[in-house]
Coordinates of C-alpha atoms in Angstrom, one line a residue:
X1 CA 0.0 0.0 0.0
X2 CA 1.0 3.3 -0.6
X3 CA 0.6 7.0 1.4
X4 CA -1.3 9.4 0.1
X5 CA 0.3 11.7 -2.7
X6 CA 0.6 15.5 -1.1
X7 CA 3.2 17.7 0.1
X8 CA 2.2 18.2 3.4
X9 CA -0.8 17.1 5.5
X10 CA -3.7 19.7 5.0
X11 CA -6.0 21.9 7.3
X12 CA -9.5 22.3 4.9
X13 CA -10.5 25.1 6.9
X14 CA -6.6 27.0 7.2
X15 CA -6.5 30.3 5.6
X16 CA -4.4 28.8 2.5
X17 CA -7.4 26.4 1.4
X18 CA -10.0 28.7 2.3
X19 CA -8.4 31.4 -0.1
X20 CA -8.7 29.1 -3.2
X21 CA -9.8 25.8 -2.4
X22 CA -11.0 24.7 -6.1
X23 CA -7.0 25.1 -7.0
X24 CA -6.5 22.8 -3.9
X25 CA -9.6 20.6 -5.1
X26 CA -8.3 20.1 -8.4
X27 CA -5.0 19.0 -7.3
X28 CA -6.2 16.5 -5.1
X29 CA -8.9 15.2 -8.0
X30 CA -5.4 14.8 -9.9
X31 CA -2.8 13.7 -7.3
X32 CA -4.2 12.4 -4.3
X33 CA -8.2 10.9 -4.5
X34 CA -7.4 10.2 -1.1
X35 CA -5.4 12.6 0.9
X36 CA -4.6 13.0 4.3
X37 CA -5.4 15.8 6.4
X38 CA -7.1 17.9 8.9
X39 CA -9.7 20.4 10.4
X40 CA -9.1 23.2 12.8
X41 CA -12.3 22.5 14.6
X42 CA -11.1 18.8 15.4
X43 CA -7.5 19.7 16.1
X44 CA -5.4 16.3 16.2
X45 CA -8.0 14.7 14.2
X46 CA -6.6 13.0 11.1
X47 CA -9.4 12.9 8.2
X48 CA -8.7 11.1 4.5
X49 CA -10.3 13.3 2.2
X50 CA -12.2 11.8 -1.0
X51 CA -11.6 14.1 -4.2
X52 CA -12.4 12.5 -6.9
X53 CA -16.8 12.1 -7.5
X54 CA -17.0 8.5 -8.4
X55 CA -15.3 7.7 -5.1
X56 CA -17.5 10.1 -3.5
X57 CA -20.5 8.7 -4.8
X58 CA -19.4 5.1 -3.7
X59 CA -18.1 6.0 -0.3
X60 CA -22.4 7.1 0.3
X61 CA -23.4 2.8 -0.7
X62 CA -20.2 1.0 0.7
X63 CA -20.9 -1.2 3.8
X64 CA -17.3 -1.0 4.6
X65 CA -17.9 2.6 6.2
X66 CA -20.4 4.3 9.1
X67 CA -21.4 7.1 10.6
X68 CA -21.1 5.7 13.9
X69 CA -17.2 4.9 14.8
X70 CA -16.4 1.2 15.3
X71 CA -15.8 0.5 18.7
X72 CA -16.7 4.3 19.5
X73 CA -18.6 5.0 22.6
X74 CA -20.7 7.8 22.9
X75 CA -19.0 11.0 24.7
X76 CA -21.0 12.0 27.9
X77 CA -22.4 15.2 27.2
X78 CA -25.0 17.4 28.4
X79 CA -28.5 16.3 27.1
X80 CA -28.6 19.3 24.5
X81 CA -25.4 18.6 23.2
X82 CA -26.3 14.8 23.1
X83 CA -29.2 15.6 21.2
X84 CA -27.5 17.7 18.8
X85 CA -24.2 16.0 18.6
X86 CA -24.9 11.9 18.6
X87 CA -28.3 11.7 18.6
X88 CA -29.0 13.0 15.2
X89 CA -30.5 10.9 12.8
X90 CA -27.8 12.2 10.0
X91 CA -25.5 10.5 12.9
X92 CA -26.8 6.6 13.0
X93 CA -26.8 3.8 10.9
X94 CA -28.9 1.2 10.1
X95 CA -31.4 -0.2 11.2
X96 CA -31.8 2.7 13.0
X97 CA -31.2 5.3 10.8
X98 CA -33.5 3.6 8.4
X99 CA -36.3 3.8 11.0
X100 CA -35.9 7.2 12.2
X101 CA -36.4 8.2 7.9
X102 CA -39.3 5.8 7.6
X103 CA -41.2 7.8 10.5
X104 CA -39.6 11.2 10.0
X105 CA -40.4 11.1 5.9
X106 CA -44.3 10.6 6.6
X107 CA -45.2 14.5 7.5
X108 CA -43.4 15.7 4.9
X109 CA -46.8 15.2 2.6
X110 CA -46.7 16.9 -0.8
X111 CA -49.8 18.6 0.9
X112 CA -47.8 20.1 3.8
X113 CA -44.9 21.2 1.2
X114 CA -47.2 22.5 -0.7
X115 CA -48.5 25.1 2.1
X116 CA -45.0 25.7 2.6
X117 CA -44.4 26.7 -0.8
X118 CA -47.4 29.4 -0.5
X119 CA -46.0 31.0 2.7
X120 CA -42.3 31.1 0.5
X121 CA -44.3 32.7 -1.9
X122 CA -46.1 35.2 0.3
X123 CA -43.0 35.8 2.7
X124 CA -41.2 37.0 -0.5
X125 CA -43.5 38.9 -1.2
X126 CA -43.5 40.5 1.8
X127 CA -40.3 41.3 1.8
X128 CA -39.6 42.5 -1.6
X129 CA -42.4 44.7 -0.9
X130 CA -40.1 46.8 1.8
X131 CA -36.8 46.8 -1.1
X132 CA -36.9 50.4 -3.1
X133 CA -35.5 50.6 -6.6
X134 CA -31.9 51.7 -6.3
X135 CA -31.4 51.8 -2.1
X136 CA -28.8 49.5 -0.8
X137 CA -30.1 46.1 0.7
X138 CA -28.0 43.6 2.8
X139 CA -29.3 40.4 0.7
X140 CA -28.0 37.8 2.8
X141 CA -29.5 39.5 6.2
X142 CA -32.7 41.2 4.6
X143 CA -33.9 38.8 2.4
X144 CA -32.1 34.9 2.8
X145 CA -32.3 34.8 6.5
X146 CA -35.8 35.1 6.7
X147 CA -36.7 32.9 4.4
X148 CA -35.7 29.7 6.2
X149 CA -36.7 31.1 9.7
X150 CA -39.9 31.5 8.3
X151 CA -40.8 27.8 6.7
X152 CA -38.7 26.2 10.1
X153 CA -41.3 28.2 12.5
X154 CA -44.3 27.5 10.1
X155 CA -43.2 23.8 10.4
X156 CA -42.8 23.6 14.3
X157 CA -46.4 25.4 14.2
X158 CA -44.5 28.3 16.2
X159 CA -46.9 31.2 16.8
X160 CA -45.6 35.0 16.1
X161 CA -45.2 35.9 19.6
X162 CA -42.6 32.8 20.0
X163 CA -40.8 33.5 16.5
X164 CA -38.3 35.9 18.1
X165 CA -37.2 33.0 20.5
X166 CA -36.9 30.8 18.1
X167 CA -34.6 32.6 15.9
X168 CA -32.2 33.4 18.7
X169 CA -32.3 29.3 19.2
X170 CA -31.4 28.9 15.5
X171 CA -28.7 31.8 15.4
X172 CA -27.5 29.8 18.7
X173 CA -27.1 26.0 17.1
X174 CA -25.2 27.8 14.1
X175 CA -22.5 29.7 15.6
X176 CA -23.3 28.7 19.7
X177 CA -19.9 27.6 20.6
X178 CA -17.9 29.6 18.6
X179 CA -19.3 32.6 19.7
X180 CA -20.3 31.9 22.7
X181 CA -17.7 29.5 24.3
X182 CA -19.0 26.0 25.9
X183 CA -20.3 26.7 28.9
X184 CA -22.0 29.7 27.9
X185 CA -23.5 27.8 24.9
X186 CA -24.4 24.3 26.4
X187 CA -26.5 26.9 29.4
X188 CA -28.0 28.5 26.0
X189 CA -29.3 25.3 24.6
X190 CA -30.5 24.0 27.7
X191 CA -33.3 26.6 27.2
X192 CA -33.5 26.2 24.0
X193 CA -33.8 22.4 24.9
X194 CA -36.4 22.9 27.5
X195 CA -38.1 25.4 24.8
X196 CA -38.5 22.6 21.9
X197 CA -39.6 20.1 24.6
X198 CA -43.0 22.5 25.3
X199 CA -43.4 22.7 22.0
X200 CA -43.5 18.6 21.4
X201 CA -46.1 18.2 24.5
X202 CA -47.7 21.0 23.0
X203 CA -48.6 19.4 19.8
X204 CA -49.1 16.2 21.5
X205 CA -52.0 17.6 23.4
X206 CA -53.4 19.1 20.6
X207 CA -51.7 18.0 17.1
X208 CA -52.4 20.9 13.9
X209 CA -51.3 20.7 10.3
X210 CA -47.7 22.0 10.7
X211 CA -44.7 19.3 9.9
X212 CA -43.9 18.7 14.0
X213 CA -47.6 17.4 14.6
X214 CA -46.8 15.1 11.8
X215 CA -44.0 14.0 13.6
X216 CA -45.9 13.2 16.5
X217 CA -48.4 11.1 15.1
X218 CA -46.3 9.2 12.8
X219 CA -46.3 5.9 13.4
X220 CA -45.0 2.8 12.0
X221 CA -47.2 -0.6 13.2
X222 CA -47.1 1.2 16.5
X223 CA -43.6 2.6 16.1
X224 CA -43.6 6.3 17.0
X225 CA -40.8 8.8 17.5
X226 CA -40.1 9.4 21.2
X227 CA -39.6 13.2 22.5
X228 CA -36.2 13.1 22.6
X229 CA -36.4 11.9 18.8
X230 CA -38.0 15.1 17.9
X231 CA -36.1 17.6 19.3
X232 CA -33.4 16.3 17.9
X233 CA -34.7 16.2 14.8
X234 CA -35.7 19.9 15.1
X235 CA -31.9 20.6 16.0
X236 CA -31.4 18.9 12.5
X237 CA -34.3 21.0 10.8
X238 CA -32.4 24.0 12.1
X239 CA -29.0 23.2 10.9
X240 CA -29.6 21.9 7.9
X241 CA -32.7 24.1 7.0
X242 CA -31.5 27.0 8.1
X243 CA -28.6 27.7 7.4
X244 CA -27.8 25.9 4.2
X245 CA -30.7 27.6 2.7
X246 CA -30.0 30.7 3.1
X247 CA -26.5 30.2 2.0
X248 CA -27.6 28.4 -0.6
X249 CA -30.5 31.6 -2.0
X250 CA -27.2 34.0 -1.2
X251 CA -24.6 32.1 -3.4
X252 CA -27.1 31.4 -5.5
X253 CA -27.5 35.0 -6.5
X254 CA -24.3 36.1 -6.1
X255 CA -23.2 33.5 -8.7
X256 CA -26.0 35.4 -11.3
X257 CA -24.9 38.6 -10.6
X258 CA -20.7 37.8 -11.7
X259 CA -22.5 36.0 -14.7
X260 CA -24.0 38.6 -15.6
X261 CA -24.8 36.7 -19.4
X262 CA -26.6 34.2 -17.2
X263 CA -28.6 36.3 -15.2
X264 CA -29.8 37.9 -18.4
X265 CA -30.6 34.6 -19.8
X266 CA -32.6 33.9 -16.7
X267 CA -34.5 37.1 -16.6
X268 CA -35.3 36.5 -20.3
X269 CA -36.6 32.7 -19.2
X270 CA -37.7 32.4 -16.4
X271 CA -38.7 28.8 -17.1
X272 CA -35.1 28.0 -16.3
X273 CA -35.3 28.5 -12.7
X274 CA -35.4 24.8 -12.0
X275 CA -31.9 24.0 -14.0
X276 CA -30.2 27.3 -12.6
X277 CA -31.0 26.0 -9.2
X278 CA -29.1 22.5 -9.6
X279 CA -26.4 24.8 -11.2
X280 CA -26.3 26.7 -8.4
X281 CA -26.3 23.6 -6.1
X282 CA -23.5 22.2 -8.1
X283 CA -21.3 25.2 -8.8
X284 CA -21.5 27.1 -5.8
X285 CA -20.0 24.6 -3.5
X286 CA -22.6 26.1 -0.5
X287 CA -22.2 22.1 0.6
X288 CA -18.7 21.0 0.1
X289 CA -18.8 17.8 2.2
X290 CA -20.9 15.5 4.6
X291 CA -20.6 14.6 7.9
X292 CA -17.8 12.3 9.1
X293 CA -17.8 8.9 7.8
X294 CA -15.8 5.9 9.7
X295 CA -14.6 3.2 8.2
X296 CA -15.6 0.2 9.8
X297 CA -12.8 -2.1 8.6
X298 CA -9.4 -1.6 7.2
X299 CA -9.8 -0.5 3.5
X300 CA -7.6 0.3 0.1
X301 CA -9.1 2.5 -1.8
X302 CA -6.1 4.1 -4.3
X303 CA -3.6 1.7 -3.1
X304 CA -4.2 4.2 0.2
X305 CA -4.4 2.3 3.7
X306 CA -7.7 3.5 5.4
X307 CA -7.3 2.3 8.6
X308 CA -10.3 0.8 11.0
X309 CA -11.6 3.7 12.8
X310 CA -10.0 6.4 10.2
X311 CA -12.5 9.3 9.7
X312 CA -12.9 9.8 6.1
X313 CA -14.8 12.7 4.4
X314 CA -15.6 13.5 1.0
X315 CA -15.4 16.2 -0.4
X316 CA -18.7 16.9 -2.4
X317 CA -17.8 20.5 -3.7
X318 CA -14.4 19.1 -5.2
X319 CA -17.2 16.0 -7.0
X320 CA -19.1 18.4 -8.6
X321 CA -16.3 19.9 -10.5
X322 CA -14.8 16.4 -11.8
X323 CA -14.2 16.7 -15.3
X324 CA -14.2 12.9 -15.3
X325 CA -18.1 13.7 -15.2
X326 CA -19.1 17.3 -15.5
X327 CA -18.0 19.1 -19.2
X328 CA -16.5 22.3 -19.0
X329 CA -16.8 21.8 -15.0
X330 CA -15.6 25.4 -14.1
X331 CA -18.2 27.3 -16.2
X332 CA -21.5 28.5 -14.9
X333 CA -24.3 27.4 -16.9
X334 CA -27.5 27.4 -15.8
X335 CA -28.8 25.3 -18.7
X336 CA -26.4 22.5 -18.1
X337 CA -28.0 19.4 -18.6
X338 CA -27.8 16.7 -17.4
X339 CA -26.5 17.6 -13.9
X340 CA -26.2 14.6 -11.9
X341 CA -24.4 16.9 -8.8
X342 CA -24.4 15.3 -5.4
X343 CA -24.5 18.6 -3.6
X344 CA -26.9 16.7 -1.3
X345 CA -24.7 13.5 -1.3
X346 CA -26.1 10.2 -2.1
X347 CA -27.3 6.8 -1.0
X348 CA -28.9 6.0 2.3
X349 CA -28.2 9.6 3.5
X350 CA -29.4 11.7 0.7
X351 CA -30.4 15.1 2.4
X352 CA -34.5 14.6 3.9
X353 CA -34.7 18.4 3.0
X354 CA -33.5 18.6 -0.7
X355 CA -37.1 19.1 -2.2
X356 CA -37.5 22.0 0.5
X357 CA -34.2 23.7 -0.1
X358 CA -34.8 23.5 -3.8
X359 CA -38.7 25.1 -3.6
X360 CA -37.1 28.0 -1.2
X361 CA -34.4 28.9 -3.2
X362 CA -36.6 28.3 -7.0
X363 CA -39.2 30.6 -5.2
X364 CA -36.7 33.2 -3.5
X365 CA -34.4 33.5 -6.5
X366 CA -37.3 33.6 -9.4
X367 CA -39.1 36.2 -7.6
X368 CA -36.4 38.3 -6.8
X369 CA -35.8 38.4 -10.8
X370 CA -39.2 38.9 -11.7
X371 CA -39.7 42.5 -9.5
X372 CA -36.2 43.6 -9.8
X373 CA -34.6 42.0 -12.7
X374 CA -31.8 45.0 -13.2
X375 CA -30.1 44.1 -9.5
X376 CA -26.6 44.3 -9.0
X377 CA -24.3 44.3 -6.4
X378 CA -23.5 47.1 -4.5
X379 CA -20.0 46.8 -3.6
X380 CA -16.9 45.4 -5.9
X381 CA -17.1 41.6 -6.0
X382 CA -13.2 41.4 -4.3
X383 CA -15.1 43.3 -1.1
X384 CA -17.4 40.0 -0.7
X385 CA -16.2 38.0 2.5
X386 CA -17.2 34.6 3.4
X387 CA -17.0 33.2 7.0
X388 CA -13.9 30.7 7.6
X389 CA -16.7 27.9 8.0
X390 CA -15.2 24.2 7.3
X391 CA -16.8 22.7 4.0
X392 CA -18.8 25.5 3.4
X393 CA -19.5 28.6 1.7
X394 CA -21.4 31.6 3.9
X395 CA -21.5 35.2 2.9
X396 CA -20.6 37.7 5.4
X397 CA -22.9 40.0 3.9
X398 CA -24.7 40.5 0.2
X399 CA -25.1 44.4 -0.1
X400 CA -27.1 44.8 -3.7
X401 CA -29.0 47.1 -5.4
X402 CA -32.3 46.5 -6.3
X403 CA -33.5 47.4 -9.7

């Protein structure tokens, strides 16, 4: 067996990487499928990173590798963390994992995405209805945040009055510890704990039509989620939801606006909104990886040694730019087609929310167009920061102009 081909080992999240990482991706694609490095956020943590998209496709189906370590046992945490950090669904295997989707998949009617998709519509609205023609607008804070804070409430059947609350709970489970510091943040999310666990009893004393009543009458031949099943699923909602939503409606239109050939395009048909969204998804790298992945027994993969209990990772922005797959893989085009992209991964895993992330964004993106098709951005593109966020991509800021 060999080592993995690269200079020195990696940090994915070090300012070097951060500052280009397609150059980096596209060396590793070339040089080392399977490379050997690290994350600042798990410091002495070795990670083999998967470049290259067929392998990142068949790391999603490959028995030989879990979410769950081998041998791992559960740190003890306090019971938000837990819930947030080992309890996730995203987090087990089978069987379990495949009965926490059976249950968790039932709400999700195309009846209750459907009433979601009206609120998107009217929310939008709303908001576009406070932008004037040619005054400055923070995009990312004024008009992609609320979108997703919106559906997540709606789908917890959250009344106005508790909104507020909740959005300091979701701000919390994004940037919590980082901000905050552990103690601070584990006493935050106690609350917020306490706060989700009304909610559950709540709707299990009397159930309505939003997504978390679902939840709490699904059942399976007498198989139903328990509470502590739920909030953590909520934790998940708000995660993955949340935040990659709104990244997702930000990049998205950022990536119009330097196209500017594209945007016109779009403007001019409209009808392309579904294609320019799985461009976006694929281009924009708002996703570039999954959670960690263990591998369960000692593997080859690229004459590489994977050792039992290595964390491996791959690396799904770097998969959606393979030229082995995708032609003319750096261009932006928003009629590309097909566009097999795995910017929700694959296999057993597939992201629960896809169909939810894509209605937001068709719906936030197409109607943005439609009332102010001339927007631009306000401030020269090389002014755009992103956070230093591992795997992926979150605007500091959009400032725009509508028009």
């Amino acid at each position: 067996m060999s080592t993995p081909v690269h200079d020195t080992p990696f940090v994915i999240d070090g300012p070097e990487f951060l500052a280009d990482p397609h150059r980096h991706y596209d060396r590793l694609r070339r040089e080392a499928p399977v490379a050997i490095g690290g994350m600042s956020v798990l410091p002495g943590q070795q990670i083999h990173f998967l470049a290259r998209y067929a392998d990142c496709v068949a790391l999603t189906t490959d028995p030989r590798f879990r979410r769950v370590a081998p041998d791992g046992t559960p740190p003890a945490l306090p019971e938000a963390l837990r819930l947030l950090a080992v309890d996730s669904m995203i987090l087990k295997d089978d069987p379990e994992h495949h009965r926490l989707r059976r249950l968790v998949s039932r709400p999700f009617t195309p009846a209750a995405v459907g009433r979601l998709a009206e609120r998107v519509h009217a929310v939008t609205g709303d908001l576009l209805d406070g932008f004037v023609a040619g005054r400055p607008v923070d995009l990312q804070r004024d008009y992609a945040i609320p979108i997703p804070v919106t559906v997540i409430s709606e789908m917890v059947g959250l009344g106005h009055d508790e909104r507020a609350i909740f959005h300091e709970g979701m701000r919390l489970l994004v940037d919590g510890l980082s901000a905050l510091g552990m103690d601070e943040a584990v006493r935050r999310m106690e609350d917020l704990t306490g706060f989700v666990r009304e909610l559950v009893a709540r709707r299990r004393a009397t159930p309505g039509e939003d997504i978390m009543s679902g939840l709490v009458r699904a059942s399976d031949d007498g198989d139903r989620l328990t509470d502590d099943e739920i909030v953590a699923l909520v934790f998940l909602l708000v995660g993955a939801g949340y935040e990659t939503t709104y990244n997702l409606i930000g990049n998205g239109v950022l990536a119009l606006l330097r196209h500017p050939d594209q945007l016109a395009l779009l403007v001019r048909r409209p009808e392309l909104i579904d294609t320019a969204v799985e461009e976006i998804l694929r281009w924009t790298g708002t996703v570039g990886g999954t959670k960690p992945t263990y591998a369960a027994e000692e593997v080859e993969w690229h004459g590489v040694r994977i050792p039992r209990g290595a964390m491996v990772m791959p690396l799904l922005a770097s998969a959606n730019r393979d030229p082995a797959v995708f032609d003319r893989p750096e261009e932006f085009d928003i009629t590309r087609s097909p566009n097999p992209h795995i910017a929700f991964s694959r296999g057993a895993h597939f992201c629960l929310g896809a169909n939810l992330a894509r209605m937001e964004a068709r719906i936030a993106i197409g109607n943005l167009l439609a009332r102010f098709p001339g927007t631009r951005l306000a401030v020269d593109p090389a002014d755009l920061a992103t956070e230093p966020t591992p795997l992926m991509v979150r605007l500091r800021g959009l400032p725009v102009v509508p028009a």
